[in-house]
Amino acid sequence: MPEKTVLLTIENNIAYVALNRADKHNAINMMMFYQLDKIIKQLQKDKSLRAVIVHGKGVDFCSGLDVKSVMKAPVNIFKLLFKWLPGQSNLAQRVSTGWRKIPAPVIMALHGRVWGGGLQIALGGDFRFVEPSATLSILEARWGLIPDMGGTLALKEHLPADQAKLLAMTGQEISAQQALEFKLITNICADPLVSAKSLADKLCQQSPDAVAGVKKLYNHVWWRSDRFTLARETYYQLKVMLGKNQKIKTYNQTHSTSEAKVFKDRGDWS
């Protein structure tokens, strides 16, 4: 049986994804790349899913790439970096960019070290809750490399170019408070997992189609032209209004909790 480097449980339509190499500080080996990729693809297809919470077992969320393990076989570099077309995500990038394609909010609960590939994974989420003592780092500079796991998509959404260059060129560790000031994270929490669960519960009270529509709209238009943004906004709104969940949300909003209707599985937002 292959090592279970990533655990997936689903409770009440909320998926919990746990990095499970605590003895290695959740450093990413090839098995973790493959298992994360498989789980992300599974969650992308699950229309009953309302939220995803990603966290790490042990003392660290993820300390980065397990360099010794990955470099043991040179062919692994080819497996990580190969792609058919330049604009597609390769395996190394899909463990970050894949979360963006799940039509449900992805909440990262971060603690301990969030370094290198661990930060790249975290940047793929919609929200990042971080414990006060955590440290974050774009660690690739220490190995003479550039960050190439897809986190650049989120970096350009959150940071000015000079700040992103500063972190990527120096590889410096920053505290949770500094990360908040950089706007790399959503909030600092005493217990990120509890805070993530609280947000997930709140989001479950909203129409799953409206939540999926907001995620896709903002991911697509944040840096696009005004004309493109306005066109997408109208298109997604019409798509939401034609679905059943918008009517259910309106009904629930105007009736008592005891009369509330259950939302349907969301429509196709792939």
mmCIF file of C-alpha atoms in Angstrom:
data_model
loop_
_atom_site.group_PDB
_atom_site.id
_atom_site.type_symbol
_atom_site.label_atom_id
_atom_site.label_comp_id
_atom_site.label_asym_id
_atom_site.label_seq_id
_atom_site.Cartn_x
_atom_site.Cartn_y
_atom_site.Cartn_z
ATOM 1 C CA MET A 1 0.000 0.000 0.000
ATOM 2 C CA PRO A 2 1.378 3.442 -0.910
ATOM 3 C CA GLU A 3 2.021 5.877 1.913
ATOM 4 C CA LYS A 4 -0.987 8.128 2.609
ATOM 5 C CA THR A 5 0.743 11.485 2.434
ATOM 6 C CA VAL A 6 -2.575 13.346 2.109
ATOM 7 C CA LEU A 7 -5.806 12.525 3.937
ATOM 8 C CA LEU A 8 -9.279 13.453 2.701
ATOM 9 C CA THR A 9 -12.463 13.372 4.752
ATOM 10 C CA ILE A 10 -15.811 14.939 3.849
ATOM 11 C CA GLU A 11 -18.312 15.854 6.568
ATOM 12 C CA ASN A 12 -21.541 17.748 5.972
ATOM 13 C CA ASN A 13 -20.372 18.713 2.463
ATOM 14 C CA ILE A 14 -17.137 20.234 3.808
ATOM 15 C CA ALA A 15 -13.909 18.577 2.641
ATOM 16 C CA TYR A 16 -10.952 18.384 5.020
ATOM 17 C CA VAL A 17 -7.597 17.869 3.299
ATOM 18 C CA ALA A 18 -4.669 17.116 5.631
ATOM 19 C CA LEU A 19 -0.989 17.000 4.656
ATOM 20 C CA ASN A 20 0.144 13.833 6.419
ATOM 21 C CA ARG A 21 3.951 13.638 6.599
ATOM 22 C CA ALA A 22 4.265 15.041 10.104
ATOM 23 C CA ASP A 23 7.559 13.199 10.728
ATOM 24 C CA LYS A 24 9.004 15.067 7.704
ATOM 25 C CA HIS A 25 7.339 18.396 8.607
ATOM 26 C CA ASN A 26 4.985 17.724 5.671
ATOM 27 C CA ALA A 27 7.787 18.248 3.168
ATOM 28 C CA ILE A 28 6.478 17.507 -0.327
ATOM 29 C CA ASN A 29 7.725 14.298 -1.930
ATOM 30 C CA MET A 30 6.555 12.848 -5.246
ATOM 31 C CA MET A 31 3.810 10.801 -3.582
ATOM 32 C CA MET A 32 2.378 13.941 -1.987
ATOM 33 C CA PHE A 33 2.414 15.725 -5.349
ATOM 34 C CA TYR A 34 0.496 12.842 -6.939
ATOM 35 C CA GLN A 35 -1.984 12.436 -4.091
ATOM 36 C CA LEU A 36 -2.698 16.171 -3.817
ATOM 37 C CA ASP A 37 -3.243 16.358 -7.570
ATOM 38 C CA LYS A 38 -5.652 13.409 -7.462
ATOM 39 C CA ILE A 39 -7.640 14.803 -4.518
ATOM 40 C CA ILE A 40 -7.883 18.274 -6.075
ATOM 41 C CA LYS A 41 -9.273 16.780 -9.292
ATOM 42 C CA GLN A 42 -11.755 14.724 -7.271
ATOM 43 C CA LEU A 43 -12.977 17.813 -5.402
ATOM 44 C CA GLN A 44 -13.282 19.816 -8.626
ATOM 45 C CA LYS A 45 -15.953 17.348 -9.805
ATOM 46 C CA ASP A 46 -17.963 17.146 -6.565
ATOM 47 C CA LYS A 47 -21.023 19.372 -7.007
ATOM 48 C CA SER A 48 -22.270 18.691 -3.470
ATOM 49 C CA LEU A 49 -19.141 20.247 -1.978
ATOM 50 C CA ARG A 50 -19.683 23.512 -0.085
ATOM 51 C CA ALA A 51 -16.176 24.321 1.201
ATOM 52 C CA VAL A 52 -12.665 22.882 1.461
ATOM 53 C CA ILE A 53 -10.330 23.221 4.457
ATOM 54 C CA VAL A 54 -6.631 22.411 3.975
ATOM 55 C CA HIS A 55 -4.339 21.924 6.971
ATOM 56 C CA GLY A 56 -1.202 20.069 8.015
ATOM 57 C CA LYS A 57 -0.618 17.347 10.593
ATOM 58 C CA GLY A 58 2.135 17.838 13.159
ATOM 59 C CA VAL A 59 4.071 20.965 14.085
ATOM 60 C CA ASP A 60 4.252 22.529 10.585
ATOM 61 C CA PHE A 61 1.807 23.120 7.761
ATOM 62 C CA CYS A 62 4.522 22.369 5.194
ATOM 63 C CA SER A 63 8.263 23.032 5.278
ATOM 64 C CA GLY A 64 8.641 22.975 1.477
ATOM 65 C CA LEU A 65 9.982 20.496 -1.036
ATOM 66 C CA ASP A 66 11.558 17.265 0.209
ATOM 67 C CA VAL A 67 14.635 17.969 -1.887
ATOM 68 C CA LYS A 68 16.562 14.822 -0.959
ATOM 69 C CA SER A 69 13.619 12.571 -1.821
ATOM 70 C CA VAL A 70 12.623 14.319 -5.059
ATOM 71 C CA MET A 71 16.192 14.678 -6.357
ATOM 72 C CA LYS A 72 16.905 10.994 -5.725
ATOM 73 C CA ALA A 73 15.689 10.264 -9.267
ATOM 74 C CA PRO A 74 16.458 12.927 -11.923
ATOM 75 C CA VAL A 75 13.362 11.851 -13.894
ATOM 76 C CA ASN A 76 11.240 13.351 -11.112
ATOM 77 C CA ILE A 77 12.150 16.858 -12.275
ATOM 78 C CA PHE A 78 10.798 16.021 -15.714
ATOM 79 C CA LYS A 79 7.610 14.596 -14.178
ATOM 80 C CA LEU A 80 7.072 17.767 -12.137
ATOM 81 C CA LEU A 81 7.787 20.291 -14.881
ATOM 82 C CA PHE A 82 6.400 18.613 -18.019
ATOM 83 C CA LYS A 83 3.394 20.206 -19.691
ATOM 84 C CA TRP A 84 1.889 19.898 -23.169
ATOM 85 C CA LEU A 85 1.310 23.639 -23.603
ATOM 86 C CA PRO A 86 3.201 26.543 -21.954
ATOM 87 C CA GLY A 87 0.044 28.108 -20.507
ATOM 88 C CA GLN A 88 -1.099 24.930 -18.776
ATOM 89 C CA SER A 89 -0.206 23.957 -15.212
ATOM 90 C CA ASN A 90 2.303 21.146 -14.766
ATOM 91 C CA LEU A 91 2.196 18.730 -11.822
ATOM 92 C CA ALA A 92 4.235 21.038 -9.582
ATOM 93 C CA GLN A 93 1.881 23.941 -10.342
ATOM 94 C CA ARG A 94 -1.406 22.028 -10.080
ATOM 95 C CA VAL A 95 -0.997 21.544 -6.314
ATOM 96 C CA SER A 96 -1.356 25.350 -6.084
ATOM 97 C CA THR A 97 -3.445 26.377 -9.092
ATOM 98 C CA GLY A 98 -5.817 23.406 -8.789
ATOM 99 C CA TRP A 99 -7.495 24.855 -5.680
ATOM 100 C CA ARG A 100 -8.516 27.904 -7.730
ATOM 101 C CA LYS A 101 -10.533 25.673 -10.064
ATOM 102 C CA ILE A 102 -12.629 24.067 -7.319
ATOM 103 C CA PRO A 103 -16.057 25.819 -7.526
ATOM 104 C CA ALA A 104 -16.206 26.103 -3.734
ATOM 105 C CA PRO A 105 -14.193 28.265 -1.328
ATOM 106 C CA VAL A 106 -10.853 26.788 -0.254
ATOM 107 C CA ILE A 107 -9.668 27.827 3.209
ATOM 108 C CA MET A 108 -6.045 27.273 4.229
ATOM 109 C CA ALA A 109 -5.457 26.744 7.977
ATOM 110 C CA LEU A 110 -1.758 27.447 8.464
ATOM 111 C CA HIS A 111 0.593 26.895 11.395
ATOM 112 C CA GLY A 112 4.282 26.425 12.058
ATOM 113 C CA ARG A 113 6.438 26.673 8.964
ATOM 114 C CA VAL A 114 4.741 27.617 5.704
ATOM 115 C CA TRP A 115 7.829 27.586 3.509
ATOM 116 C CA GLY A 116 8.641 27.180 -0.160
ATOM 117 C CA GLY A 117 6.229 24.738 -1.765
ATOM 118 C CA GLY A 118 4.076 24.924 1.358
ATOM 119 C CA LEU A 119 3.494 28.630 0.777
ATOM 120 C CA GLN A 120 2.838 27.933 -2.911
ATOM 121 C CA ILE A 121 0.103 25.453 -1.931
ATOM 122 C CA ALA A 122 -1.355 27.961 0.540
ATOM 123 C CA LEU A 123 -1.438 30.728 -2.070
ATOM 124 C CA GLY A 124 -3.816 28.602 -4.148
ATOM 125 C CA GLY A 125 -6.537 28.971 -1.511
ATOM 126 C CA ASP A 126 -9.225 31.643 -1.360
ATOM 127 C CA PHE A 127 -8.580 32.401 2.315
ATOM 128 C CA ARG A 128 -5.539 31.921 4.558
ATOM 129 C CA PHE A 129 -5.930 31.796 8.358
ATOM 130 C CA VAL A 130 -2.598 31.724 10.182
ATOM 131 C CA GLU A 131 -1.567 31.118 13.788
ATOM 132 C CA PRO A 132 0.420 33.971 15.413
ATOM 133 C CA SER A 133 3.717 32.044 15.689
ATOM 134 C CA ALA A 134 3.766 30.793 12.074
ATOM 135 C CA THR A 135 6.502 31.817 9.657
ATOM 136 C CA LEU A 136 6.189 32.114 5.881
ATOM 137 C CA SER A 137 8.875 32.144 3.208
ATOM 138 C CA ILE A 138 9.301 31.962 -0.554
ATOM 139 C CA LEU A 139 12.181 29.611 0.104
ATOM 140 C CA GLU A 140 13.229 28.838 -3.469
ATOM 141 C CA ALA A 141 15.863 31.615 -3.470
ATOM 142 C CA ARG A 142 17.942 29.609 -0.988
ATOM 143 C CA TRP A 143 18.328 26.904 -3.623
ATOM 144 C CA GLY A 144 19.114 29.361 -6.424
ATOM 145 C CA LEU A 145 15.660 28.842 -7.929
ATOM 146 C CA ILE A 146 12.600 30.936 -8.720
ATOM 147 C CA PRO A 147 9.147 30.132 -7.290
ATOM 148 C CA ASP A 148 7.559 28.050 -10.062
ATOM 149 C CA MET A 149 4.655 26.207 -8.442
ATOM 150 C CA GLY A 150 1.881 28.560 -9.563
ATOM 151 C CA GLY A 151 1.752 30.788 -6.487
ATOM 152 C CA THR A 152 2.725 33.730 -8.680
ATOM 153 C CA LEU A 153 -0.940 33.949 -9.754
ATOM 154 C CA ALA A 154 -1.941 34.835 -6.196
ATOM 155 C CA LEU A 155 1.161 36.932 -5.511
ATOM 156 C CA LYS A 156 0.308 39.331 -8.318
ATOM 157 C CA GLU A 157 -3.243 39.636 -6.949
ATOM 158 C CA HIS A 158 -2.110 40.527 -3.434
ATOM 159 C CA LEU A 159 1.316 42.177 -3.579
ATOM 160 C CA PRO A 160 2.889 45.083 -5.451
ATOM 161 C CA ALA A 161 5.663 43.842 -7.725
ATOM 162 C CA ASP A 162 8.464 45.320 -5.592
ATOM 163 C CA GLN A 163 7.247 43.506 -2.447
ATOM 164 C CA ALA A 164 6.858 40.211 -4.315
ATOM 165 C CA LYS A 165 10.394 40.595 -5.708
ATOM 166 C CA LEU A 166 11.740 41.346 -2.229
ATOM 167 C CA LEU A 167 10.303 38.125 -0.799
ATOM 168 C CA ALA A 168 11.203 35.971 -3.818
ATOM 169 C CA MET A 169 14.742 37.323 -4.265
ATOM 170 C CA THR A 170 15.771 37.141 -0.609
ATOM 171 C CA GLY A 171 13.891 34.053 0.569
ATOM 172 C CA GLN A 172 13.486 35.771 3.930
ATOM 173 C CA GLU A 173 11.218 34.345 6.598
ATOM 174 C CA ILE A 174 8.383 36.615 7.640
ATOM 175 C CA SER A 175 6.102 36.426 10.654
ATOM 176 C CA ALA A 176 2.331 36.078 10.549
ATOM 177 C CA GLN A 177 2.020 39.781 11.393
ATOM 178 C CA GLN A 178 4.342 40.739 8.535
ATOM 179 C CA ALA A 179 2.405 38.450 6.192
ATOM 180 C CA LEU A 180 -0.802 40.226 7.187
ATOM 181 C CA GLU A 181 0.823 43.602 6.491
ATOM 182 C CA PHE A 182 1.994 42.274 3.111
ATOM 183 C CA LYS A 183 -1.637 41.159 2.501
ATOM 184 C CA LEU A 184 -0.440 37.611 1.896
ATOM 185 C CA ILE A 185 -2.914 36.203 4.407
ATOM 186 C CA THR A 186 -6.538 36.803 5.394
ATOM 187 C CA ASN A 187 -6.261 36.854 9.178
ATOM 188 C CA ILE A 188 -4.240 35.799 12.217
ATOM 189 C CA CYS A 189 -6.119 33.349 14.480
ATOM 190 C CA ALA A 190 -5.344 31.558 17.728
ATOM 191 C CA ASP A 191 -6.672 28.340 16.158
ATOM 192 C CA PRO A 192 -6.715 28.555 12.332
ATOM 193 C CA LEU A 193 -8.572 25.252 11.950
ATOM 194 C CA VAL A 194 -11.420 26.406 14.218
ATOM 195 C CA SER A 195 -11.609 29.728 12.355
ATOM 196 C CA ALA A 196 -11.627 27.908 9.016
ATOM 197 C CA LYS A 197 -14.480 25.674 10.176
ATOM 198 C CA SER A 198 -16.448 28.711 11.403
ATOM 199 C CA LEU A 199 -16.109 30.421 8.012
ATOM 200 C CA ALA A 200 -17.004 27.205 6.172
ATOM 201 C CA ASP A 201 -20.185 26.900 8.254
ATOM 202 C CA LYS A 202 -21.141 30.492 7.378
ATOM 203 C CA LEU A 203 -20.520 29.889 3.685
ATOM 204 C CA CYS A 204 -22.716 26.780 3.809
ATOM 205 C CA GLN A 205 -25.638 29.073 4.617
ATOM 206 C CA GLN A 206 -25.248 30.820 1.259
ATOM 207 C CA SER A 207 -26.339 29.657 -2.182
ATOM 208 C CA PRO A 208 -23.623 27.324 -3.510
ATOM 209 C CA ASP A 209 -24.136 28.726 -7.016
ATOM 210 C CA ALA A 210 -23.725 32.324 -5.842
ATOM 211 C CA VAL A 211 -20.540 31.383 -3.936
ATOM 212 C CA ALA A 212 -19.150 29.511 -6.962
ATOM 213 C CA GLY A 213 -20.093 32.426 -9.216
ATOM 214 C CA VAL A 214 -18.322 34.978 -7.039
ATOM 215 C CA LYS A 215 -15.165 32.843 -6.921
ATOM 216 C CA LYS A 216 -15.055 32.327 -10.668
ATOM 217 C CA LEU A 217 -15.947 35.962 -11.425
ATOM 218 C CA TYR A 218 -13.253 37.447 -9.191
ATOM 219 C CA ASN A 219 -10.607 34.922 -10.242
ATOM 220 C CA HIS A 220 -11.281 35.718 -13.906
ATOM 221 C CA VAL A 221 -11.637 39.485 -13.871
ATOM 222 C CA TRP A 222 -9.516 40.911 -11.057
ATOM 223 C CA TRP A 223 -6.890 42.344 -13.418
ATOM 224 C CA ARG A 224 -8.853 42.404 -16.674
ATOM 225 C CA SER A 225 -10.354 45.366 -18.541
ATOM 226 C CA ASP A 226 -13.535 47.109 -17.380
ATOM 227 C CA ARG A 227 -15.456 45.834 -20.408
ATOM 228 C CA PHE A 228 -14.442 42.221 -19.752
ATOM 229 C CA THR A 229 -15.282 42.549 -16.049
ATOM 230 C CA LEU A 230 -18.733 44.029 -16.645
ATOM 231 C CA ALA A 231 -19.562 41.403 -19.266
ATOM 232 C CA ARG A 232 -18.551 38.536 -16.964
ATOM 233 C CA GLU A 233 -20.394 40.056 -14.016
ATOM 234 C CA THR A 234 -23.664 40.151 -15.964
ATOM 235 C CA TYR A 235 -23.157 36.687 -17.461
ATOM 236 C CA TYR A 236 -22.508 35.013 -14.093
ATOM 237 C CA GLN A 237 -25.386 36.882 -12.435
ATOM 238 C CA LEU A 238 -27.829 35.637 -15.079
ATOM 239 C CA LYS A 239 -26.468 32.121 -14.627
ATOM 240 C CA VAL A 240 -27.052 32.339 -10.860
ATOM 241 C CA MET A 241 -30.556 33.803 -11.224
ATOM 242 C CA LEU A 242 -31.635 31.028 -13.602
ATOM 243 C CA GLY A 243 -30.659 28.361 -11.076
ATOM 244 C CA LYS A 244 -32.756 26.893 -8.248
ATOM 245 C CA ASN A 245 -30.447 27.894 -5.397
ATOM 246 C CA GLN A 246 -31.034 31.615 -5.822
ATOM 247 C CA LYS A 247 -34.756 31.062 -5.327
ATOM 248 C CA ILE A 248 -34.067 28.865 -2.287
ATOM 249 C CA LYS A 249 -31.817 31.535 -0.762
ATOM 250 C CA THR A 250 -34.507 34.192 -1.302
ATOM 251 C CA TYR A 251 -37.087 31.922 0.337
ATOM 252 C CA ASN A 252 -34.806 31.213 3.316
ATOM 253 C CA GLN A 253 -34.067 34.906 3.729
ATOM 254 C CA THR A 254 -37.765 35.720 4.077
ATOM 255 C CA HIS A 255 -38.819 32.773 6.258
ATOM 256 C CA SER A 256 -37.919 31.484 9.698
ATOM 257 C CA THR A 257 -34.995 29.130 10.230
ATOM 258 C CA SER A 258 -37.360 26.264 10.951
ATOM 259 C CA GLU A 259 -38.878 26.682 7.470
ATOM 260 C CA ALA A 260 -35.559 26.909 5.649
ATOM 261 C CA LYS A 261 -35.138 24.779 2.536
ATOM 262 C CA VAL A 262 -32.019 22.744 1.761
ATOM 263 C CA PHE A 263 -29.876 23.974 -1.128
ATOM 264 C CA LYS A 264 -29.542 21.829 -4.254
ATOM 265 C CA ASP A 265 -26.134 20.723 -5.529
ATOM 266 C CA ARG A 266 -24.572 23.645 -7.389
ATOM 267 C CA GLY A 267 -24.696 23.894 -11.159
ATOM 268 C CA ASP A 268 -21.738 23.469 -13.498
ATOM 269 C CA TRP A 269 -19.083 26.107 -12.716
ATOM 270 C CA SER A 270 -16.098 24.253 -14.131
#
